[in-house]
C-alpha positions as CSV (number, residue, x, y, z in Angstrom):
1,X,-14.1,39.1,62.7
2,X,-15.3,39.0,58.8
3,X,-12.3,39.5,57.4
4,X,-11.0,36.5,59.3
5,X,-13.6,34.5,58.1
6,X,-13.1,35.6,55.1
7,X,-9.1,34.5,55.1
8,X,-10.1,31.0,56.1
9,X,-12.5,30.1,53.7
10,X,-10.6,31.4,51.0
11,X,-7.8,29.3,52.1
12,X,-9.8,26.1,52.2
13,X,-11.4,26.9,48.8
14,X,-7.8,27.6,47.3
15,X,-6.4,24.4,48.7
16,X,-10.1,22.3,47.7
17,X,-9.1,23.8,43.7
18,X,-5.7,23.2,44.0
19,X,-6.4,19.6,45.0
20,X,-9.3,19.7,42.2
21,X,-6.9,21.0,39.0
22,X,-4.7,18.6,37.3
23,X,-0.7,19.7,37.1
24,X,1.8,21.2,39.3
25,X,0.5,24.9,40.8
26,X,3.9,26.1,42.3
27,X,2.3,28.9,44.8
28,X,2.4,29.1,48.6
29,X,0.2,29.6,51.2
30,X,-0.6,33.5,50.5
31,X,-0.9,32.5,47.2
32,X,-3.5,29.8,47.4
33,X,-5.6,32.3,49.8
34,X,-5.8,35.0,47.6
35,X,-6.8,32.4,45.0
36,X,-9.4,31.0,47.3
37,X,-10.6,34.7,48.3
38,X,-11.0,35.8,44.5
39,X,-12.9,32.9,43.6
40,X,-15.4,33.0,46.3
41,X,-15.8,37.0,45.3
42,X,-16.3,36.0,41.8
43,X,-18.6,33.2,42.5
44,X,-20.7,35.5,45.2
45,X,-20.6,38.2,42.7
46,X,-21.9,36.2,39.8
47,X,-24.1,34.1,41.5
48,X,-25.9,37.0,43.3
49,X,-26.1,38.7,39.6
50,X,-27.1,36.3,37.8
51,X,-29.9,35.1,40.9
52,X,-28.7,31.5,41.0
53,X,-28.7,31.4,44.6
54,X,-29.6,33.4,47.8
55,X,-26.4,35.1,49.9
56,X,-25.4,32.1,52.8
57,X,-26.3,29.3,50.7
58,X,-24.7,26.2,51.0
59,X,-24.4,26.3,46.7
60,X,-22.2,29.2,47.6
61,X,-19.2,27.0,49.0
62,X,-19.8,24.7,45.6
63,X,-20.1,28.1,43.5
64,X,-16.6,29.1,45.5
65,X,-14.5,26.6,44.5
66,X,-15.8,26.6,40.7
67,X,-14.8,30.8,40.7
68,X,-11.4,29.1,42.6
69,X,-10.9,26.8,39.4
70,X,-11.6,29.3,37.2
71,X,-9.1,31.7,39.0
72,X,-6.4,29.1,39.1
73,X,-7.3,28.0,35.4
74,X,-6.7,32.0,34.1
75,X,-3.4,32.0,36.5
76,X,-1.7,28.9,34.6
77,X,-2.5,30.4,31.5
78,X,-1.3,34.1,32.4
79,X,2.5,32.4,34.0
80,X,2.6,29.3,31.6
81,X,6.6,29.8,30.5
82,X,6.9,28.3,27.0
C-alpha cells in the first residue's frame, strides 16, 4: 500500500512544480511522477538531516514540491538543446 501512496503524491507534487516553473516541460505522465517522487525523497531526506521538520509533517508536502522544483530545475538544465 506505500508504494501506492507513494506513486500518488509524487504525481501530485510533479504536476504542483510543473504548474509552479515558468517555460514549456515536455515530459509525460511517468515523467512528472518520477519527478514528483525524487523531489519528495530529496526533501524528506534533507529535511530529516538537516532537523527542519519531524517525519509526517504538513512542511513536508511544502518541502516536497520545493525538492520537485529543484529536480525539475536540474532536469531543464541537463536536456536544454542549444
Amino acid at each position: 500500500m506505500g508504494i501506492i501512496v507513494t506513486i500518488i503524491v509524487g504525481f501530485i507534487v510533479g504536476l504542483i512544480a510543473r504548474a509552479i516553473m515558468p517555460g514549456n516541460q515536455a515530459m509525460g505522465i511517468i515523467l512528472t511522477t518520477v519527478l514528483g517522487v525524487v523531489g519528495a525523497l530529496v526533501a524528506s531526506y534533507g529535511g530529516s538531516l538537516l532537523g527542519l521538520y519531524p517525519a509526517g509533517s504538513p512542511v513536508g508536502w511544502f518541502a516536497s514540491i520545493i525538492g520537485a522544483l529543484i529536480v525539475l530545475f536540474v532536469y531543464g538544465l541537463v536536456t536544454k538543446r542549444s
